[in-house]
JSON list of C-alpha atoms in Angstrom, two decimals:
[
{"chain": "A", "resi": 200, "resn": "UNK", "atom": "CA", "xyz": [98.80, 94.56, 126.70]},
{"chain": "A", "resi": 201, "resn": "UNK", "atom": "CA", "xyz": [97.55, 98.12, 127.68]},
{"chain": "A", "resi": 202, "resn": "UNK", "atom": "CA", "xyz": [97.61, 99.12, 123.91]},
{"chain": "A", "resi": 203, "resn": "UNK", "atom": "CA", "xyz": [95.76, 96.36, 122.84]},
{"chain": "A", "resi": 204, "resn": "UNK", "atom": "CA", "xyz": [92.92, 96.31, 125.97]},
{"chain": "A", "resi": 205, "resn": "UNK", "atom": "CA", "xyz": [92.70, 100.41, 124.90]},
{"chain": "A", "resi": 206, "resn": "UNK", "atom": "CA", "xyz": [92.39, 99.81, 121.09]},
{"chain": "A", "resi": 207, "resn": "UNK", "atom": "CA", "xyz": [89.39, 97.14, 121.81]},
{"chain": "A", "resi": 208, "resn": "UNK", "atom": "CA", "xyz": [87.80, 99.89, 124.13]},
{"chain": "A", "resi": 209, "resn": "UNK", "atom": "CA", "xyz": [87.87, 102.17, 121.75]},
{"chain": "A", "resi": 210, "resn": "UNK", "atom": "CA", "xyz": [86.81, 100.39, 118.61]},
{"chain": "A", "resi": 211, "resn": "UNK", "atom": "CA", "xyz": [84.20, 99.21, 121.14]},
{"chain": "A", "resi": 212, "resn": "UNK", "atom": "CA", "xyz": [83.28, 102.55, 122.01]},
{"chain": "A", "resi": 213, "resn": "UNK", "atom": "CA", "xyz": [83.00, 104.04, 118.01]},
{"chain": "A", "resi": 214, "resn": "UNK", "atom": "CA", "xyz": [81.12, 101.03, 117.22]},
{"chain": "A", "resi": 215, "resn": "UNK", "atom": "CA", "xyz": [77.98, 102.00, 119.79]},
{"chain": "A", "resi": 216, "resn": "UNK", "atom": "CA", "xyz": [78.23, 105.71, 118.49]},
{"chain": "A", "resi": 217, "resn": "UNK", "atom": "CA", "xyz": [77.56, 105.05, 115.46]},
{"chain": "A", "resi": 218, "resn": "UNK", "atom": "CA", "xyz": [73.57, 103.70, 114.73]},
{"chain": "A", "resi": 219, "resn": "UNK", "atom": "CA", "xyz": [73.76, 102.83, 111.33]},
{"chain": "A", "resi": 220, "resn": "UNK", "atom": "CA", "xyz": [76.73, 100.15, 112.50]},
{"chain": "A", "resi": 221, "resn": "UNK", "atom": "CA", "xyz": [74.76, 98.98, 115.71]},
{"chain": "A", "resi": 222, "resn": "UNK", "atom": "CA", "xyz": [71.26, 98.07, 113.60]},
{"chain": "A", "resi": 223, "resn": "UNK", "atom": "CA", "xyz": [72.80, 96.06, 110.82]},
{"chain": "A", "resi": 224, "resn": "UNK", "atom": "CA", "xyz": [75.58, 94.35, 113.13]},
{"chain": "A", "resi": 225, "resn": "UNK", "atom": "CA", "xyz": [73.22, 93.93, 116.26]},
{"chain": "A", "resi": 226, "resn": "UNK", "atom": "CA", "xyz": [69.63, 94.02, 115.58]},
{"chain": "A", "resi": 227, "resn": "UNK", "atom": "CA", "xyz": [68.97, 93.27, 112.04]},
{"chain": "A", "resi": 228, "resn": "UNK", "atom": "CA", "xyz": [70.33, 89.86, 111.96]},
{"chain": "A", "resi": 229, "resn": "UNK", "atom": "CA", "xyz": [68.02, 88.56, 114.41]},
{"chain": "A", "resi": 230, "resn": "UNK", "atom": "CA", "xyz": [65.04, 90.02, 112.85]},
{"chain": "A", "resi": 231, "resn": "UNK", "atom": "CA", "xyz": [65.94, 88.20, 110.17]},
{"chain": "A", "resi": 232, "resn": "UNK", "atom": "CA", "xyz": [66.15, 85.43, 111.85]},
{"chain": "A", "resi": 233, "resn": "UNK", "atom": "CA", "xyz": [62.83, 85.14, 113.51]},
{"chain": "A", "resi": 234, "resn": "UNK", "atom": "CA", "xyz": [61.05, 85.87, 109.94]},
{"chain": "A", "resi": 235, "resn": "UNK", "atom": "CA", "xyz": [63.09, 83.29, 108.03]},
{"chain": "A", "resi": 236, "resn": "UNK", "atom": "CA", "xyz": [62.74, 81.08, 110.58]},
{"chain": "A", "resi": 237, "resn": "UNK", "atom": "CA", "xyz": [58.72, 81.85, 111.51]},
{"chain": "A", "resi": 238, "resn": "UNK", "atom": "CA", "xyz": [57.98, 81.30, 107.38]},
{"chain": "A", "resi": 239, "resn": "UNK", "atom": "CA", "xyz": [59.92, 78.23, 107.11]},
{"chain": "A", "resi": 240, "resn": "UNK", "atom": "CA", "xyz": [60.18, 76.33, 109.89]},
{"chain": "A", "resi": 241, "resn": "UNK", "atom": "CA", "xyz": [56.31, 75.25, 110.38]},
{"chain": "A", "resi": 242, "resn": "UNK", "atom": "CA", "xyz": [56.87, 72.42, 108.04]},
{"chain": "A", "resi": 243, "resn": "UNK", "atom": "CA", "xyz": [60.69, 71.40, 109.30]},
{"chain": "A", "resi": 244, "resn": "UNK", "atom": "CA", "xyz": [61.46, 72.59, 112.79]},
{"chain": "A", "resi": 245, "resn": "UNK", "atom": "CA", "xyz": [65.84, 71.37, 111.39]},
{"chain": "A", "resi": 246, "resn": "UNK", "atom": "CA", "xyz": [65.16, 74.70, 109.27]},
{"chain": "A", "resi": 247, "resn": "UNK", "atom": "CA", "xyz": [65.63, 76.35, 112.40]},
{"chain": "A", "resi": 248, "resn": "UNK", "atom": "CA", "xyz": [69.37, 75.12, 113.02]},
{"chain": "A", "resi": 249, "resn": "UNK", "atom": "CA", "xyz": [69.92, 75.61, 109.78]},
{"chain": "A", "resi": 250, "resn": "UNK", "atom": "CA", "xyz": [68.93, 79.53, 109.34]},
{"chain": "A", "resi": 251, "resn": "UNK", "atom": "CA", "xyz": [70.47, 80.42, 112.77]},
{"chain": "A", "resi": 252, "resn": "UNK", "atom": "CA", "xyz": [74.06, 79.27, 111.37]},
{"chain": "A", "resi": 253, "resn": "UNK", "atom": "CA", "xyz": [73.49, 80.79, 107.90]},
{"chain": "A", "resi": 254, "resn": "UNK", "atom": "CA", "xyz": [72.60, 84.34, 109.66]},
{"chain": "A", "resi": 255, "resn": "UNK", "atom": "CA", "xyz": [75.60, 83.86, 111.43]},
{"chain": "A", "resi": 256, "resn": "UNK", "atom": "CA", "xyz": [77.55, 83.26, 108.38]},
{"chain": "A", "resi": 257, "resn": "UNK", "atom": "CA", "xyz": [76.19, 86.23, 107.00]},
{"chain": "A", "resi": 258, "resn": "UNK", "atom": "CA", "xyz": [77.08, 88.69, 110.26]},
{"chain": "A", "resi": 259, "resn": "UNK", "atom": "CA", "xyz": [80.49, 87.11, 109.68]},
{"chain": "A", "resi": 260, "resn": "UNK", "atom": "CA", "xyz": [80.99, 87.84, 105.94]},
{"chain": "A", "resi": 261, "resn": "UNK", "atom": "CA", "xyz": [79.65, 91.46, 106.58]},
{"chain": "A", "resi": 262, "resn": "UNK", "atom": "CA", "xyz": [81.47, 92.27, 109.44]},
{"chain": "A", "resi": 263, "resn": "UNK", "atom": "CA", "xyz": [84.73, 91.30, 107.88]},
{"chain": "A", "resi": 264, "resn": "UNK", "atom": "CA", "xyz": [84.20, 92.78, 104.28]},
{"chain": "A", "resi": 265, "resn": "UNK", "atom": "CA", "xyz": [82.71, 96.25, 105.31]},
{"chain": "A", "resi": 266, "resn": "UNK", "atom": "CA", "xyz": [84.34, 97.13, 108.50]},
{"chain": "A", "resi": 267, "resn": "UNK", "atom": "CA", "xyz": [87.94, 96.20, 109.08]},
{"chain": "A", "resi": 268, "resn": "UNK", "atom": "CA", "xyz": [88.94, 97.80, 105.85]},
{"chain": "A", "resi": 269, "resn": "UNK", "atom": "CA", "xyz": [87.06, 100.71, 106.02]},
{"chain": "A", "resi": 270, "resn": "UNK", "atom": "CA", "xyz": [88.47, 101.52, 109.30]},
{"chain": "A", "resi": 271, "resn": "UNK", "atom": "CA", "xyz": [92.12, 100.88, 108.35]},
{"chain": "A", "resi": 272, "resn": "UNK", "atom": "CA", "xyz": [91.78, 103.03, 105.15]},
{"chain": "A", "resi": 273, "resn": "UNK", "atom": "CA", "xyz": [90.33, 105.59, 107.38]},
{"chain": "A", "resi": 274, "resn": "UNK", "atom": "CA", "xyz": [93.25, 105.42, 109.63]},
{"chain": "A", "resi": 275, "resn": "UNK", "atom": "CA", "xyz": [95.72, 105.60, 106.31]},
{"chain": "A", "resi": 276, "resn": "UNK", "atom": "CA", "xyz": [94.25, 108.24, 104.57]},
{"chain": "A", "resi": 277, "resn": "UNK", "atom": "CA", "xyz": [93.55, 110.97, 107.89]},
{"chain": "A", "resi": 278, "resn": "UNK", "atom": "CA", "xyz": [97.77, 109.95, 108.62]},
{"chain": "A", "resi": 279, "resn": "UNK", "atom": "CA", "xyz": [96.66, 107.94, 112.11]},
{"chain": "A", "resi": 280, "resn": "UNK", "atom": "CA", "xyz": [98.97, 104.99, 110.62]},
{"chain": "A", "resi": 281, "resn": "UNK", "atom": "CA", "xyz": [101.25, 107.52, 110.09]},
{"chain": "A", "resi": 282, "resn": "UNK", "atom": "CA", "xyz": [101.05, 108.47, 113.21]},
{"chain": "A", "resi": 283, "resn": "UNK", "atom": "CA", "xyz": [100.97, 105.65, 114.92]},
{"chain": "A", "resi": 284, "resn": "UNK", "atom": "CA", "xyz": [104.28, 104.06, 113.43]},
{"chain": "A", "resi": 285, "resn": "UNK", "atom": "CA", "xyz": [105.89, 107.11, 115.59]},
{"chain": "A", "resi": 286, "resn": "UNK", "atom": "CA", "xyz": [104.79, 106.41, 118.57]},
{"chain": "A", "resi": 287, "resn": "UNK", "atom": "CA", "xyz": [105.92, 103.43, 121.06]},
{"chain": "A", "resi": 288, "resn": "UNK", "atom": "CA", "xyz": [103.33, 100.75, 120.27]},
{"chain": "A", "resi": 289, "resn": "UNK", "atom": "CA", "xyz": [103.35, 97.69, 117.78]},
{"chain": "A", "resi": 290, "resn": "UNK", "atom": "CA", "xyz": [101.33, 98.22, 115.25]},
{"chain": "A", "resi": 291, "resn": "UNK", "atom": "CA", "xyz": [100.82, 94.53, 114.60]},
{"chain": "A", "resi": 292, "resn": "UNK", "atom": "CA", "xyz": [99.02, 94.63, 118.33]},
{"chain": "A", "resi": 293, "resn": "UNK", "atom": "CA", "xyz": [97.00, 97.54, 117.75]},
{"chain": "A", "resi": 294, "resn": "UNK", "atom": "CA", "xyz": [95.51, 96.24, 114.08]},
{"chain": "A", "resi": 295, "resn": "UNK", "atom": "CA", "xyz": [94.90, 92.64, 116.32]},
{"chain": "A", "resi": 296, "resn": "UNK", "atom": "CA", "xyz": [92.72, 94.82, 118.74]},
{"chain": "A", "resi": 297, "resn": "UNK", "atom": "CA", "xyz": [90.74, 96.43, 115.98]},
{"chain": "A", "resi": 298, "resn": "UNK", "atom": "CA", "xyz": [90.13, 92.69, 114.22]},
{"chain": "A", "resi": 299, "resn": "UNK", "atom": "CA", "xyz": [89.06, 91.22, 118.37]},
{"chain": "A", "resi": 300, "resn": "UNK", "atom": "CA", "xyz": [86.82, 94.02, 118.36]},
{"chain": "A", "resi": 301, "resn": "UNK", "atom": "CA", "xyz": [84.72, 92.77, 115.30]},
{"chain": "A", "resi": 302, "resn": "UNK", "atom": "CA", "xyz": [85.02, 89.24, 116.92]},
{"chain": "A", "resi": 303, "resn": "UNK", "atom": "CA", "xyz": [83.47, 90.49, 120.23]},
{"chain": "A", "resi": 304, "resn": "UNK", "atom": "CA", "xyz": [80.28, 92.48, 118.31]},
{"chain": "A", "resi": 305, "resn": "UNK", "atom": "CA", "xyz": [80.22, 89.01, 115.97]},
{"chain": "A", "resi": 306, "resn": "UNK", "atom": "CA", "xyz": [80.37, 86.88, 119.22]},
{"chain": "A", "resi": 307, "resn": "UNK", "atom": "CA", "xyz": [77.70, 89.45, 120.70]},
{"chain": "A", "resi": 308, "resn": "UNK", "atom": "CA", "xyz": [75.22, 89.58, 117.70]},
{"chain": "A", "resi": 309, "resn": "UNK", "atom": "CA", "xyz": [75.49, 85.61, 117.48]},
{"chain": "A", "resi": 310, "resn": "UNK", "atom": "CA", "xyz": [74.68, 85.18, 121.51]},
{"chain": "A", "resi": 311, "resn": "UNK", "atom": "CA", "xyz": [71.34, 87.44, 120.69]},
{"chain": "A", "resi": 312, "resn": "UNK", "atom": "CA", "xyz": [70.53, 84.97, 117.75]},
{"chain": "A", "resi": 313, "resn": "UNK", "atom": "CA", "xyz": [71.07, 82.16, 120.20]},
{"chain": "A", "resi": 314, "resn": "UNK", "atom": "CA", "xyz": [68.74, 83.72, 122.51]},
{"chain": "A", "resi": 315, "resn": "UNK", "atom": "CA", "xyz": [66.20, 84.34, 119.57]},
{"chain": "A", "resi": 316, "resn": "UNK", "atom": "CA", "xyz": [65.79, 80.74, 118.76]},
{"chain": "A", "resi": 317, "resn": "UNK", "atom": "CA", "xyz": [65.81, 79.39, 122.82]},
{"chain": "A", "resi": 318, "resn": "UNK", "atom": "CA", "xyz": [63.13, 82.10, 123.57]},
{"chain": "A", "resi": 319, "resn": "UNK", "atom": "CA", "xyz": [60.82, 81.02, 120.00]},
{"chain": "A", "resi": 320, "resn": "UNK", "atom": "CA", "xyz": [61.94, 77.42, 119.46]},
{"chain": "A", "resi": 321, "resn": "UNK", "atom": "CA", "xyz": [63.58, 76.18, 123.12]},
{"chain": "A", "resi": 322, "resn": "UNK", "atom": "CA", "xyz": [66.63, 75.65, 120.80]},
{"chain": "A", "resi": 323, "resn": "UNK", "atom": "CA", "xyz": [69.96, 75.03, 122.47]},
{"chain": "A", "resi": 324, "resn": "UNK", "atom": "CA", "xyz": [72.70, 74.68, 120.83]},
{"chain": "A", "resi": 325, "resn": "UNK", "atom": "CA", "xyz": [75.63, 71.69, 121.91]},
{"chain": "A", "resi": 326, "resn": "UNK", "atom": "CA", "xyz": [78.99, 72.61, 122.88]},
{"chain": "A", "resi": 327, "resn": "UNK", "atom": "CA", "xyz": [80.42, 71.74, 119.88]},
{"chain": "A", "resi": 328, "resn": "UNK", "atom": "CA", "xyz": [78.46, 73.81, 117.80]},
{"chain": "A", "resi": 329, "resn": "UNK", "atom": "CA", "xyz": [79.61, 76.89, 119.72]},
{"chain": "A", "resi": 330, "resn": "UNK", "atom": "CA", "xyz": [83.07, 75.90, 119.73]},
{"chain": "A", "resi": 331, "resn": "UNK", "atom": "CA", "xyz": [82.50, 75.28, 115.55]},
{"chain": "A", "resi": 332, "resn": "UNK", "atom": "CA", "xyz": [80.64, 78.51, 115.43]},
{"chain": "A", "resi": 333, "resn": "UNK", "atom": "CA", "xyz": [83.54, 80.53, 117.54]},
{"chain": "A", "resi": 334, "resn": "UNK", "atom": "CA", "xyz": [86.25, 78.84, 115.46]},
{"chain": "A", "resi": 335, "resn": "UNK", "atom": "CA", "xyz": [84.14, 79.74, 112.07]},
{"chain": "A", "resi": 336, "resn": "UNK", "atom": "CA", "xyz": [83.57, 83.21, 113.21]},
{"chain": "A", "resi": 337, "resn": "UNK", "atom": "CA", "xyz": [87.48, 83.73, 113.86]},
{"chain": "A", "resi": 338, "resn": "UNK", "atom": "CA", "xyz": [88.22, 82.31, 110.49]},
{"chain": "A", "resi": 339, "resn": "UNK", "atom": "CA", "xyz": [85.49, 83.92, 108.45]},
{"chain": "A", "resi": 340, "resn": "UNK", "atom": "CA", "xyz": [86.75, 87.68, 110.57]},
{"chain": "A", "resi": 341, "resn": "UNK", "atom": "CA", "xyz": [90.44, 87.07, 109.31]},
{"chain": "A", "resi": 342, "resn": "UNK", "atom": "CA", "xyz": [89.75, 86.14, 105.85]},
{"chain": "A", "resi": 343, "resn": "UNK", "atom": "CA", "xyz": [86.61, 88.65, 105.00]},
{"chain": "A", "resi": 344, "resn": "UNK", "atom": "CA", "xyz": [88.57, 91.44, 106.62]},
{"chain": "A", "resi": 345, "resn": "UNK", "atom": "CA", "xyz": [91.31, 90.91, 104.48]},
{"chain": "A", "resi": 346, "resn": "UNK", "atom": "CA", "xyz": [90.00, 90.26, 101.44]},
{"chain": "A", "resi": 347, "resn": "UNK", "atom": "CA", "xyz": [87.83, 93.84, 102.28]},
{"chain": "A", "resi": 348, "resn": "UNK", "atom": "CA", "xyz": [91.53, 95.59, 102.81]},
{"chain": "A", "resi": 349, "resn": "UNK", "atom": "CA", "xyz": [92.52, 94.70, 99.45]},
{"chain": "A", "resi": 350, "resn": "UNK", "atom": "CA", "xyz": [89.36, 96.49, 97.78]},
{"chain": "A", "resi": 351, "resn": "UNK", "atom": "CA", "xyz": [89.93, 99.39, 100.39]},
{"chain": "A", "resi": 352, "resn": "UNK", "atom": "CA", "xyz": [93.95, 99.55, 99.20]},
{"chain": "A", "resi": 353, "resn": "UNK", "atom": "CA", "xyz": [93.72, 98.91, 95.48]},
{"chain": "A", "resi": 354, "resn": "UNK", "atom": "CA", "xyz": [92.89, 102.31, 95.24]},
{"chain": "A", "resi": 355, "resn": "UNK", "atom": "CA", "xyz": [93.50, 103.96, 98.28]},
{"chain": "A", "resi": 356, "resn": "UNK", "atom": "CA", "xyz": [92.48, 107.67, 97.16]},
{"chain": "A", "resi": 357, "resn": "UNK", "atom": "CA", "xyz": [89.26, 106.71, 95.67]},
{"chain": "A", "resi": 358, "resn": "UNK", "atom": "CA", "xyz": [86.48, 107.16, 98.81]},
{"chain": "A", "resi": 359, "resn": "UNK", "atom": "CA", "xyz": [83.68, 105.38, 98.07]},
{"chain": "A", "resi": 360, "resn": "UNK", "atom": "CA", "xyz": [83.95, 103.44, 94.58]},
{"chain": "A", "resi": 361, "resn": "UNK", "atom": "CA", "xyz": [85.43, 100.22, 96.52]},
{"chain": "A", "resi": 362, "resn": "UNK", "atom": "CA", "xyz": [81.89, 99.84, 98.56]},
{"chain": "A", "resi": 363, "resn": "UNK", "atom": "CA", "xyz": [80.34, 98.68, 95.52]},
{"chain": "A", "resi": 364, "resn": "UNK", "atom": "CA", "xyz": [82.38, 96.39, 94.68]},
{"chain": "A", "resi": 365, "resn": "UNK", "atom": "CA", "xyz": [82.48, 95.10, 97.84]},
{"chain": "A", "resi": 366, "resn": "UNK", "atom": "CA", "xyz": [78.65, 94.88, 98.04]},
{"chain": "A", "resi": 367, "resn": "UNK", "atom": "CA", "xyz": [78.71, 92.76, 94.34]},
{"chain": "A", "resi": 368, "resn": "UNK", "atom": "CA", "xyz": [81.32, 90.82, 96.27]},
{"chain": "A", "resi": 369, "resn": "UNK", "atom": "CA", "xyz": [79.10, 90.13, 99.17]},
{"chain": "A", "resi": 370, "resn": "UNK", "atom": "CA", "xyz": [75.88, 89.46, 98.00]},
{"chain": "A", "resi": 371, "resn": "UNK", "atom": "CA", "xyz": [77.63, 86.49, 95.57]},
{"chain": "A", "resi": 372, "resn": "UNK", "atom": "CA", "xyz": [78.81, 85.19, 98.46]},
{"chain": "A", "resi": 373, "resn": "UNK", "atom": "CA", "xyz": [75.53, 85.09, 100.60]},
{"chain": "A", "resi": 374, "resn": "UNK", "atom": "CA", "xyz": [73.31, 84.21, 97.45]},
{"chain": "A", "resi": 375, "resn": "UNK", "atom": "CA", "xyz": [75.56, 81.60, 96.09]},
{"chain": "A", "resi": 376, "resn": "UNK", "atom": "CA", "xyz": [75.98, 80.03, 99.47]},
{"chain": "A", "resi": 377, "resn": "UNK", "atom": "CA", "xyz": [74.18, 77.75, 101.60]},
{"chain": "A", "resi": 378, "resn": "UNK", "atom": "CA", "xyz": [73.00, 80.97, 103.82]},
{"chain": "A", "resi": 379, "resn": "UNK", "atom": "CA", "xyz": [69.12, 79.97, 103.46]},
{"chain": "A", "resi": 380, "resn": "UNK", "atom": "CA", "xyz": [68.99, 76.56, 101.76]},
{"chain": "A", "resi": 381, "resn": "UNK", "atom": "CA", "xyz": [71.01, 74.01, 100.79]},
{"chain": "A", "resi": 382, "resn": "UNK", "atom": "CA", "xyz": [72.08, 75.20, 97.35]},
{"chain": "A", "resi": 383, "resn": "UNK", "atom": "CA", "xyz": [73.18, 71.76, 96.04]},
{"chain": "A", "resi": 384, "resn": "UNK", "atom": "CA", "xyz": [69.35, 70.12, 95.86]},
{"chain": "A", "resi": 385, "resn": "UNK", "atom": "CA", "xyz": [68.79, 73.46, 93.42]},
{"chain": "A", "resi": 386, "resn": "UNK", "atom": "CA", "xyz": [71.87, 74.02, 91.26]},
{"chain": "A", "resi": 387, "resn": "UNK", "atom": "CA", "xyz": [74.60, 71.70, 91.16]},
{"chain": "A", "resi": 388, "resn": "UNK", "atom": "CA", "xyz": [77.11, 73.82, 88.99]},
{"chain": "A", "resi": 389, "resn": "UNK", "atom": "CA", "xyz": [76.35, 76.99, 91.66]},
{"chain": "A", "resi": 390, "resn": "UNK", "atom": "CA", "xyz": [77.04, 74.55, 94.28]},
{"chain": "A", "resi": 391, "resn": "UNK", "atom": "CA", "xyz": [80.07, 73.55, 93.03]},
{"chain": "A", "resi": 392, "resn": "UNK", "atom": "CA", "xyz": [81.33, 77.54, 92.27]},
{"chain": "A", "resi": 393, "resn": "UNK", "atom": "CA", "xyz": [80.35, 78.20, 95.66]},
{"chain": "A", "resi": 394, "resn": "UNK", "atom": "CA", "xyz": [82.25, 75.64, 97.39]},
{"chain": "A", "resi": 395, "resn": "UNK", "atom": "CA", "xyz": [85.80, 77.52, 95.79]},
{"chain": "A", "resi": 396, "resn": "UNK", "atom": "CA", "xyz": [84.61, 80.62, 97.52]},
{"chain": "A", "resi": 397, "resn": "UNK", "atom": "CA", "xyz": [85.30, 81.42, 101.19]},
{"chain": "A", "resi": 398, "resn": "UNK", "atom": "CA", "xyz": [81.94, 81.00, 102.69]},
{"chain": "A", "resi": 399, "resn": "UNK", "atom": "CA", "xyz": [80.31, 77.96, 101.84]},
{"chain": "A", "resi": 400, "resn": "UNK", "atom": "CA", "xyz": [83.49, 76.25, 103.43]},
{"chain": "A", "resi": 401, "resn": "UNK", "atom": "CA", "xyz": [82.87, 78.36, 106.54]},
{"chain": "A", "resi": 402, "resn": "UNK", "atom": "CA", "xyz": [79.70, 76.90, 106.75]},
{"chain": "A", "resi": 403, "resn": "UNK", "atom": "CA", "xyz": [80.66, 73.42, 106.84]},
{"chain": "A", "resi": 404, "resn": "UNK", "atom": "CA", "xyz": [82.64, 73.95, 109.81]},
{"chain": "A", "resi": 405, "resn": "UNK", "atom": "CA", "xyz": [79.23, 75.33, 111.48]},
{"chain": "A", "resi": 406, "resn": "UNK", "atom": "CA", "xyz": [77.51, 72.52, 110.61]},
{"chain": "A", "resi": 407, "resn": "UNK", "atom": "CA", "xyz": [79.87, 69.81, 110.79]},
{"chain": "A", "resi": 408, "resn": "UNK", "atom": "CA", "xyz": [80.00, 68.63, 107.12]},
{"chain": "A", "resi": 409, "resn": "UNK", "atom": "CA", "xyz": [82.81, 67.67, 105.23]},
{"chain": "A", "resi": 410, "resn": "UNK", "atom": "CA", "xyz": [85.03, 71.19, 103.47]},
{"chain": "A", "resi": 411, "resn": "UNK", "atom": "CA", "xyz": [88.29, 71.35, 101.80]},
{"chain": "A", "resi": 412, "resn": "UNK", "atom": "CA", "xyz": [91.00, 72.76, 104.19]},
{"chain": "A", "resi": 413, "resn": "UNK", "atom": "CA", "xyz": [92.86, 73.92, 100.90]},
{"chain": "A", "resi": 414, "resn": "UNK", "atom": "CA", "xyz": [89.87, 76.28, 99.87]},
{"chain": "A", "resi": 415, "resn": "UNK", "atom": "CA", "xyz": [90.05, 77.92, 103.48]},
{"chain": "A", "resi": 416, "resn": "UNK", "atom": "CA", "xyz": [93.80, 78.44, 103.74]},
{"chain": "A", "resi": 417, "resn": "UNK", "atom": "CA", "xyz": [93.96, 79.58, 100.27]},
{"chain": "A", "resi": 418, "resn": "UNK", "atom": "CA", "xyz": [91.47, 81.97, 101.30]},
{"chain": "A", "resi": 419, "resn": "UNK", "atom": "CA", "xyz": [93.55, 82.81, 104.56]},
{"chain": "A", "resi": 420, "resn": "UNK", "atom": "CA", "xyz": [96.42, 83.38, 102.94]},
{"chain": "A", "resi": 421, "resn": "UNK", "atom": "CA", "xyz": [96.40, 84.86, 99.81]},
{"chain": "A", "resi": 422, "resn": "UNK", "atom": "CA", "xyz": [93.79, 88.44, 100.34]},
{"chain": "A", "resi": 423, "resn": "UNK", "atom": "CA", "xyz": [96.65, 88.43, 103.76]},
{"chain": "A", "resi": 424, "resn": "UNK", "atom": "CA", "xyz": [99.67, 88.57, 101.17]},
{"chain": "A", "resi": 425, "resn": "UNK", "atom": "CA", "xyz": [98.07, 90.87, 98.79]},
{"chain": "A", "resi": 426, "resn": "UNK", "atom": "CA", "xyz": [97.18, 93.20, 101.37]},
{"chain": "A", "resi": 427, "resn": "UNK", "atom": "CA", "xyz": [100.82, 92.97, 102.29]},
{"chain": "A", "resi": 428, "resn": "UNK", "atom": "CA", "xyz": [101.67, 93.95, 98.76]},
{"chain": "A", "resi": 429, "resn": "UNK", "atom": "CA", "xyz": [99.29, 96.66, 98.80]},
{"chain": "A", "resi": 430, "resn": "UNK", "atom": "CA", "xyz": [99.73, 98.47, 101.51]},
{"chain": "A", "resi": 431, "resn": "UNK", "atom": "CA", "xyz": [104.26, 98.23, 101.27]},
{"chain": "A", "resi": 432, "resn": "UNK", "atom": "CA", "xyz": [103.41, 99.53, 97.61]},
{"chain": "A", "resi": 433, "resn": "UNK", "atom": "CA", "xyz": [101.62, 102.84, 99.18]},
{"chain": "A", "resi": 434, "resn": "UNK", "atom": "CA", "xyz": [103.97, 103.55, 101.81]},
{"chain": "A", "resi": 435, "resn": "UNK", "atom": "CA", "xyz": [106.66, 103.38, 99.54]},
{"chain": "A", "resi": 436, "resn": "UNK", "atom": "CA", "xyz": [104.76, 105.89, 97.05]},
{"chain": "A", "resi": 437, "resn": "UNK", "atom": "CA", "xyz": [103.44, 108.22, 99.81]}
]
């Protein structure tokens, strides 16, 4: 329990060091909020629900694709795995810390949002929506973090080529999605390709529609196994 309390303190700790991390994790997402929501909402105040969950979504999908697997790949390539597998602790608990550490900035970054909209629109949200929102969030972390370890592993000795595939990955998500309108009453056939990726279904359990469990286990489970793959491939090589 030590190990894992210390490993969220520390990720914790790197996090706030690091500026870069801190303004598009903690204050760019409500700035985006307030303009999306200022422009749009004069003419239907429901916009403002609506944006708050799809910048949520997107602090989610970022958080998850750029950060877990960047850190891990880190960790591989300057030997702290290495390391690490020497030493007394379960690795399995110490990973677990670094993905709780995402949740808490997430949970964080979403509780400022909140605030945004109560402050600007006297918005409050019900307690189901938070318990959708903090089920979504743990969901979206596991399967965007994974899904970013596989582009980080593929090619564990390249340093940088994965982050552009990763941003092509992202922005398909967030532009195909139902981030900042409902994509449906636009383009049916993007609709439809959006509702086999990861996100869209993570936004239905925000907002309470209907999603295919399939899609989101699928999603769960398969980057998860892959990684798997990956990573017993490299330490069998290394």
């Amino acid at each position: 329990m030590n190990i894992f309390i210390n490993t969220l303190y520390i990720q914790l700790l790197n996090f706030i060091r690091i500026k870069q991390a801190v303004f598009w994790s903690i204050v760019f997402p409500p700035f985006l909020f307030v303009v999306f929501s200022s422009l749009f909402s004069v003419n239907d105040p429901s916009y403002v629900s609506f944006i708050l969950i799809g910048i949520i979504g997107m602090i989610i999908t970022s958080d998850g694709l750029f950060s877990v697997g960047s850190i891990i790949k880190q960790y591989y390539n300057n030997g702290t795995i290495r390391i690490l597998r020497k030493m007394p602790i379960n690795i399995v608990v110490y990973f677990s810390g670094i993905l709780l550490s995402r949740l808490v900035v997430v949970w964080f970054s979403v509780s400022i949002i909140y605030l945004c909209a109560f402050l600007l629109y006297g918005y409050l949200p019900t307690s189901s929506q938070l318990f959708r929102v903090f089920l979504a969030s743990f969901i979206g972390i596991w399967t965007f973090s994974f899904i970013g370890l596989c582009f980080n592993f593929i090619n564990i000795k390249l340093l940088s080529n994965e982050k552009s595939a990763i941003n092509m990955i992202y922005f398909l998500l967030i532009f195909t999605s139902n981030a900042f309108y409902p994509v449906d009453m636009l383009n049916s056939k993007i609709s439809t390709f959006a509702n086999y990726l990861p996100l869209n279904p993570i936004y239905a359990i925000m907002r309470s529609e209907s999603f295919s469990v399939i899609i989101i286990l699928l999603w769960g489970i398969i980057p998860t196994i892959l990684f798997y793959i990956f990573y017993k491939r490299l330490t069998i090589t290394r």
